JSON list of C-alpha atoms in Angstrom, two decimals:
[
{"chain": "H", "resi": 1, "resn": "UNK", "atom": "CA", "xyz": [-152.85, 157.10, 59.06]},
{"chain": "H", "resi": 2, "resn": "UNK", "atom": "CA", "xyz": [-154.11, 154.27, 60.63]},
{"chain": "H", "resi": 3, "resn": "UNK", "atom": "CA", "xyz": [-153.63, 154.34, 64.79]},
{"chain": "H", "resi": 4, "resn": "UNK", "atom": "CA", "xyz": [-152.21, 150.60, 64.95]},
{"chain": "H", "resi": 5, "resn": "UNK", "atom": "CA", "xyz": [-149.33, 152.29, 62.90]},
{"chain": "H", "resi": 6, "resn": "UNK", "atom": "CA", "xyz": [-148.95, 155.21, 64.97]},
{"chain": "H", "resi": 7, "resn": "UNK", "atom": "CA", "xyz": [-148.43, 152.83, 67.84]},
{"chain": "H", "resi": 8, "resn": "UNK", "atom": "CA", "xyz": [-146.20, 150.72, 66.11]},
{"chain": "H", "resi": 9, "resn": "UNK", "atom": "CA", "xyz": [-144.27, 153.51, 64.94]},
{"chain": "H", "resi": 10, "resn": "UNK", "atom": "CA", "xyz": [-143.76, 155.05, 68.92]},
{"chain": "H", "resi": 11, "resn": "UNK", "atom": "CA", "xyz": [-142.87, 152.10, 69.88]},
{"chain": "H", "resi": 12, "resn": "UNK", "atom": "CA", "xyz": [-140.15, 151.32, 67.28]},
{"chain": "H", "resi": 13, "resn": "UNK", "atom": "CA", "xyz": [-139.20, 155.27, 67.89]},
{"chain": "H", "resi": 14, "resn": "UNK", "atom": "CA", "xyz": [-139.19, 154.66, 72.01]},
{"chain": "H", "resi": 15, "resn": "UNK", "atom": "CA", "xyz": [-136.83, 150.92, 71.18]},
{"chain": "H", "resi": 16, "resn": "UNK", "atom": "CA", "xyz": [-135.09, 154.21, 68.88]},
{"chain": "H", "resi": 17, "resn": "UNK", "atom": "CA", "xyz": [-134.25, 156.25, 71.73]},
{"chain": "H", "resi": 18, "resn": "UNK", "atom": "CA", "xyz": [-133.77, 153.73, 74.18]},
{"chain": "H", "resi": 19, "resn": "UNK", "atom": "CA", "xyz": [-131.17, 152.10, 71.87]},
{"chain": "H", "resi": 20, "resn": "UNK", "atom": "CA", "xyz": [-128.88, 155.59, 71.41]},
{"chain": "H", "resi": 21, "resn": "UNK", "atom": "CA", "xyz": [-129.28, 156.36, 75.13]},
{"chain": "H", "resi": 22, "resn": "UNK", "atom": "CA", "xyz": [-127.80, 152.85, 76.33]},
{"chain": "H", "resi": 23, "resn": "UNK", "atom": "CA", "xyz": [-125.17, 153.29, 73.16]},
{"chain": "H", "resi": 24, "resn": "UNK", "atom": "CA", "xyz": [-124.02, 156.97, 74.73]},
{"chain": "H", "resi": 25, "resn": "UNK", "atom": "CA", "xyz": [-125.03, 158.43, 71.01]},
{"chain": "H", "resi": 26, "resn": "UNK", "atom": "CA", "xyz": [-126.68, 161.17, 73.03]},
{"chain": "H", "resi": 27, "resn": "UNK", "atom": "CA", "xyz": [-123.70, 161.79, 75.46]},
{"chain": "H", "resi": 28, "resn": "UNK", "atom": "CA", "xyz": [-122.10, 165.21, 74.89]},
{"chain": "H", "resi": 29, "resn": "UNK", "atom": "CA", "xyz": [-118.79, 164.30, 75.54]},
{"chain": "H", "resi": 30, "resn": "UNK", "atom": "CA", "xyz": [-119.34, 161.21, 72.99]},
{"chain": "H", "resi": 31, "resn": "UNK", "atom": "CA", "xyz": [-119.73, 163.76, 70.37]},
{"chain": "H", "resi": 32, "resn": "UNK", "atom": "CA", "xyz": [-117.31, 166.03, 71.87]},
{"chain": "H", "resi": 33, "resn": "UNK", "atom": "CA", "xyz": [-114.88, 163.01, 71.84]},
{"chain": "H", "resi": 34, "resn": "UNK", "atom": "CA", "xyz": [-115.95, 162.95, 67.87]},
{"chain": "H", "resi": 35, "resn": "UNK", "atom": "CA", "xyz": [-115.12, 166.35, 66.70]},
{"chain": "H", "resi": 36, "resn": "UNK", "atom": "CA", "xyz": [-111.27, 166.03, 69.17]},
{"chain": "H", "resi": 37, "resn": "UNK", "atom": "CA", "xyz": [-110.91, 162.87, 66.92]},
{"chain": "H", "resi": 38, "resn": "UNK", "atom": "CA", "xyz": [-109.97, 161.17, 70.49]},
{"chain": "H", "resi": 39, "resn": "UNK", "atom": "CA", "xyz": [-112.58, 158.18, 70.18]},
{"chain": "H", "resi": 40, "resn": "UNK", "atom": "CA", "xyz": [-114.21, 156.16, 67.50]},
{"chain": "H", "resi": 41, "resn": "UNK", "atom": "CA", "xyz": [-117.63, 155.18, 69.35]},
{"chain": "H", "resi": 42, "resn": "UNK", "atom": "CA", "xyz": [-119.58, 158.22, 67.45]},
{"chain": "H", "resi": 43, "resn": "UNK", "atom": "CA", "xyz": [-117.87, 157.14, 64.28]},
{"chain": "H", "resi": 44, "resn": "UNK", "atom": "CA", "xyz": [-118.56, 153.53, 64.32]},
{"chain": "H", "resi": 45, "resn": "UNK", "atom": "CA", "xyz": [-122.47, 154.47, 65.15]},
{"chain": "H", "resi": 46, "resn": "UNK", "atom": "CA", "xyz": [-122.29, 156.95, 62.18]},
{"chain": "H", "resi": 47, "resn": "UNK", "atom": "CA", "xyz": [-120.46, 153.96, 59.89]},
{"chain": "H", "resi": 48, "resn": "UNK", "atom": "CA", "xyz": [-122.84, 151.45, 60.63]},
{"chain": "H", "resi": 49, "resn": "UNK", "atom": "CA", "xyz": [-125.97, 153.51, 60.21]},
{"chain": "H", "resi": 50, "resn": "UNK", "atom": "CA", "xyz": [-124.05, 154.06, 56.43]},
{"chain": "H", "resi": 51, "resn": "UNK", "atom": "CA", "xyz": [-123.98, 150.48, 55.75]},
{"chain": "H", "resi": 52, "resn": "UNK", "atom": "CA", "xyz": [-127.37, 149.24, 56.65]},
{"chain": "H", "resi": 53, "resn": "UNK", "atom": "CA", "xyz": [-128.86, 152.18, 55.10]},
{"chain": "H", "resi": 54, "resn": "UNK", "atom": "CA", "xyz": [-127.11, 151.60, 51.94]},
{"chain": "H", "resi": 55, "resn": "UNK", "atom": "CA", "xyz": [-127.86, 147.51, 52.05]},
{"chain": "H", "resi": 56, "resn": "UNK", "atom": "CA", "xyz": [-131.72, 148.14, 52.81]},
{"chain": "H", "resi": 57, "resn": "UNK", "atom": "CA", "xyz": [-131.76, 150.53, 49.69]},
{"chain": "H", "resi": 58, "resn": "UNK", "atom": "CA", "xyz": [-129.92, 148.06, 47.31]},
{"chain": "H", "resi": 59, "resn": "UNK", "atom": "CA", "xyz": [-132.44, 145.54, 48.99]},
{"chain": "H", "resi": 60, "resn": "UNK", "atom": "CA", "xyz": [-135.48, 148.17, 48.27]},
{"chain": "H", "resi": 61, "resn": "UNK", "atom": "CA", "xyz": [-133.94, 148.18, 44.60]},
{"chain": "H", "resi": 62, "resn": "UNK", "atom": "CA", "xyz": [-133.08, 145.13, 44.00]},
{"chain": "H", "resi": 63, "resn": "UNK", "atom": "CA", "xyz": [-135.81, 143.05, 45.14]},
{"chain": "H", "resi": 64, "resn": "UNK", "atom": "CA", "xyz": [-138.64, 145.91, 44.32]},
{"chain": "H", "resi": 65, "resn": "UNK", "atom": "CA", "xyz": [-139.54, 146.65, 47.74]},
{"chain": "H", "resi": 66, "resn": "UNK", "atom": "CA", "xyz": [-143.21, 147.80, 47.97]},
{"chain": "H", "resi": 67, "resn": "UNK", "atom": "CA", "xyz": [-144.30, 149.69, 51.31]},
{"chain": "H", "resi": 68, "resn": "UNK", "atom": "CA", "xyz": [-146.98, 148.85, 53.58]},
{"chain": "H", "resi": 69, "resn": "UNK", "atom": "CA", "xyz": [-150.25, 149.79, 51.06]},
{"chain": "H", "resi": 70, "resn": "UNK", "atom": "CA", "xyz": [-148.71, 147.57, 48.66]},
{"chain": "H", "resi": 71, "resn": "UNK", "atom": "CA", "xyz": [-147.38, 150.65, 46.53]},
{"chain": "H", "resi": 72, "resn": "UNK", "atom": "CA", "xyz": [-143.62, 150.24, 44.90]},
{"chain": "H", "resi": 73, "resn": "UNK", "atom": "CA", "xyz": [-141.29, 152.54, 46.37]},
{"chain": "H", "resi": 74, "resn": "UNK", "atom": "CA", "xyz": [-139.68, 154.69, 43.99]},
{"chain": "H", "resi": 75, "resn": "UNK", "atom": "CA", "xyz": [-135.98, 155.62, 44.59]},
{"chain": "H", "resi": 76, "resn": "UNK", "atom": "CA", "xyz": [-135.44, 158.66, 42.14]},
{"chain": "H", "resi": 77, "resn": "UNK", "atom": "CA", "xyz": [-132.04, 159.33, 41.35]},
{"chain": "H", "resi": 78, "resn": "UNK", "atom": "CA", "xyz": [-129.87, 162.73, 42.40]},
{"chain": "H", "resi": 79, "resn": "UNK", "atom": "CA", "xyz": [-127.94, 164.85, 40.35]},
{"chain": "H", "resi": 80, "resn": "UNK", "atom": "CA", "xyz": [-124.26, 164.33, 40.91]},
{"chain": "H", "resi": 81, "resn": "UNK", "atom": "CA", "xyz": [-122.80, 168.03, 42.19]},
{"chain": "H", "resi": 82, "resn": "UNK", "atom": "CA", "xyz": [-120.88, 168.24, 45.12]},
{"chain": "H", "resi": 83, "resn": "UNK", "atom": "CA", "xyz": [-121.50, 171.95, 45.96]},
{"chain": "H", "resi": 84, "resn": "UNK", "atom": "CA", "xyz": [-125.22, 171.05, 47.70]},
{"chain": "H", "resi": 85, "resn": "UNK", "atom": "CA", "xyz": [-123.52, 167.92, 49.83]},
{"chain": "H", "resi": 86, "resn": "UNK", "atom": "CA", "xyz": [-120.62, 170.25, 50.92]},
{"chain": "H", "resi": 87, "resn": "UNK", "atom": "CA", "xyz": [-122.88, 173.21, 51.77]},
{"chain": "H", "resi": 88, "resn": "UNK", "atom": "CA", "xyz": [-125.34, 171.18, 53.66]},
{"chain": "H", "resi": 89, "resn": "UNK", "atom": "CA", "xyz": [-122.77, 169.33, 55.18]},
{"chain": "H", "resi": 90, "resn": "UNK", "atom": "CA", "xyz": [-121.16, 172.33, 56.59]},
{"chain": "H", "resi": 91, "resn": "UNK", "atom": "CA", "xyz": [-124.23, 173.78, 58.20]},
{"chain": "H", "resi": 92, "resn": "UNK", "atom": "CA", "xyz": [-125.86, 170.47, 59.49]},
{"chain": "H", "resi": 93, "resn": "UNK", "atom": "CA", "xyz": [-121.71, 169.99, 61.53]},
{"chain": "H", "resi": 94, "resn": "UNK", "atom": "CA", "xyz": [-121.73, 173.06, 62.47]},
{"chain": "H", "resi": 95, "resn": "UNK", "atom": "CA", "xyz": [-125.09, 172.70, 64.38]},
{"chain": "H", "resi": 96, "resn": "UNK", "atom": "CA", "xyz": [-124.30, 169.33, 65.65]},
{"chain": "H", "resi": 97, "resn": "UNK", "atom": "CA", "xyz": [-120.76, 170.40, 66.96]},
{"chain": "H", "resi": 98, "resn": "UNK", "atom": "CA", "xyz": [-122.44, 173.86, 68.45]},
{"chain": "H", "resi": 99, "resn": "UNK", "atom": "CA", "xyz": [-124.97, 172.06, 70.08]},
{"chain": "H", "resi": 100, "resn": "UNK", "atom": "CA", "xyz": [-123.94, 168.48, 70.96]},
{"chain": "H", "resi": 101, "resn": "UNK", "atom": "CA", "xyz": [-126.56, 166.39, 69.24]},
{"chain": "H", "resi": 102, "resn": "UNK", "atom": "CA", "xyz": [-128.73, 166.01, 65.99]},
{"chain": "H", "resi": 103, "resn": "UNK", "atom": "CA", "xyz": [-132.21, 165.71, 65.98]},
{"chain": "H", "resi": 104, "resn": "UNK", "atom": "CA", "xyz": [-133.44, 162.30, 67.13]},
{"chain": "H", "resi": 105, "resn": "UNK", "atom": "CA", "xyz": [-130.78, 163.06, 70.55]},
{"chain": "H", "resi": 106, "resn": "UNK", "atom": "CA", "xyz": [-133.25, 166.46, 70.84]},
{"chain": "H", "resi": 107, "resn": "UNK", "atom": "CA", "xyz": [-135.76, 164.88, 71.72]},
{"chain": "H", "resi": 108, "resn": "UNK", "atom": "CA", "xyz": [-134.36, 162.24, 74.27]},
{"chain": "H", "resi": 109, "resn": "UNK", "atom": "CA", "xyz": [-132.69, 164.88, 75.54]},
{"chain": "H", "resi": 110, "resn": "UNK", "atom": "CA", "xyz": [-135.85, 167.00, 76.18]},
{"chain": "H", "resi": 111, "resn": "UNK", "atom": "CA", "xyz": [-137.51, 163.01, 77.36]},
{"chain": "H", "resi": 112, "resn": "UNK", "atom": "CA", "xyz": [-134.63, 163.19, 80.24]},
{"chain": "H", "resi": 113, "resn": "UNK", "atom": "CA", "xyz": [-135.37, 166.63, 81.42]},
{"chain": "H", "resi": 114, "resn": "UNK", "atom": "CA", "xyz": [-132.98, 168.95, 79.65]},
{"chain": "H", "resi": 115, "resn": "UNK", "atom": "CA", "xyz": [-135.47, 171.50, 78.87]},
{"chain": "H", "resi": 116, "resn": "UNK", "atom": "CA", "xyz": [-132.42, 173.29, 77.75]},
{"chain": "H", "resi": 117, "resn": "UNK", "atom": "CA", "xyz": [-133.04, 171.00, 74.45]},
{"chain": "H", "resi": 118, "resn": "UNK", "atom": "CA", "xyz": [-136.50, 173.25, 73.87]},
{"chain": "H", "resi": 119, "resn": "UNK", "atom": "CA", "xyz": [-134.80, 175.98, 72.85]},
{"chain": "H", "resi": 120, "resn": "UNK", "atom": "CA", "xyz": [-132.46, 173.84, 69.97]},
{"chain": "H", "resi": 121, "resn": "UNK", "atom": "CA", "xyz": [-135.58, 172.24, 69.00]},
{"chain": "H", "resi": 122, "resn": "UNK", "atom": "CA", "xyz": [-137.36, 176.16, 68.38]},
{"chain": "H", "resi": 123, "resn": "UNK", "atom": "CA", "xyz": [-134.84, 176.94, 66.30]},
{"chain": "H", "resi": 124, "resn": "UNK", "atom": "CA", "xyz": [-134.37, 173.59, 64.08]},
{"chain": "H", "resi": 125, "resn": "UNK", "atom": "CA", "xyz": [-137.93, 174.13, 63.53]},
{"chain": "H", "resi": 126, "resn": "UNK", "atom": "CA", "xyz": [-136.71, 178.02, 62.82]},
{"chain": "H", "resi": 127, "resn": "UNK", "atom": "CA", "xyz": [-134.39, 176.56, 60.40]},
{"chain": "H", "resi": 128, "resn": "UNK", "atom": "CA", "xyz": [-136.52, 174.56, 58.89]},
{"chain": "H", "resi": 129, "resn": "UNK", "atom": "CA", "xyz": [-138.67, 176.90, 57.86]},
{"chain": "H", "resi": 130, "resn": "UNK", "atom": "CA", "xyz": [-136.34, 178.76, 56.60]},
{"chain": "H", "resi": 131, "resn": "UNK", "atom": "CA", "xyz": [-135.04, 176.28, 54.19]},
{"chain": "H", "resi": 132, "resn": "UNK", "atom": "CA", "xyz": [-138.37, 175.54, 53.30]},
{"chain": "H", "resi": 133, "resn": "UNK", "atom": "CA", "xyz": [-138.67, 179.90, 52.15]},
{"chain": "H", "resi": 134, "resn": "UNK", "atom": "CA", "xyz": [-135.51, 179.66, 50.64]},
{"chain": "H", "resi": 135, "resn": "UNK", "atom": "CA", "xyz": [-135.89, 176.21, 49.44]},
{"chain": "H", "resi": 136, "resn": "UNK", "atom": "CA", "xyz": [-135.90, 177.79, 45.32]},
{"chain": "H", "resi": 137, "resn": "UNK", "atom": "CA", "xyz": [-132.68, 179.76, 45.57]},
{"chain": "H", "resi": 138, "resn": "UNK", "atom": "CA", "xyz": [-130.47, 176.82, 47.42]},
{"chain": "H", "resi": 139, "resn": "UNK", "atom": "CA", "xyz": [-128.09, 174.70, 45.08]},
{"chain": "H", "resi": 140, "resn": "UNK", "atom": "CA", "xyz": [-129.96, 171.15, 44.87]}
]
């Protein structure tokens, strides 16, 4: 990878963090607030991050997107089965609610000093793994 892209890419990941800090996406009691279905802030970030991801794939589709060597990016299709999305679903809440944050809040967490964050990130990267050894047996 070429180094002009690794700095563009920290600097569109610092805008990144910068962005869900001032937007309280990090906030525990946002998320707490979530899961009590007592505020809509977390939702609305979650909604909108639905709808431009969906528009910049039918954009990718549509108008045949290539990426930044030129190459066409290939959108393969999923198969339809509701078991995997429900599964995964489960386990990805159940971390988030548990802890109080998804990944990209890990590591602004661990940026504003809550080395506390260090041990979540040990074991995503546990669970990872993991997935990754029992990647063959998993529903997908």
């Amino acid at each position: 990878m070429k180094p002009q892209r690794v700095i563009i890419y920290l600097i569109l990941g610092i805008f990144f963090g910068i962005a869900l800090s001032k937007g309280e996406a990090i906030s525990w009691f946002r998320i707490q607030e979530m899961f009590r279905f007592e505020s809509f802030h977390m939702y609305g970030f979650i909604g909108s991050a639905v709808v431009v991801g969906a528009i910049c794939v039918q954009v990718i589709k549509r108008l045949h997107v290539k990426d930044f060597d030129g190459k066409d990016i290939i959108l393969a299709d999923k198969q339809k089965s509701i078991w995997r999305y429900l599964l995964g679903g489960i386990l990805f809440g159940l971390g988030w609610a548990l802890v109080g944050g998804c990944t990209a809040p890990l590591f602004i967490l661990m940026g504003y000093g809550e080395y506390s964050m260090v041990i979540v990130f040990v074991f995503a990267l546990f669970g990872t793994f993991t997935y990754g050894l029992t990647k063959h047996r998993l529903p997908h």
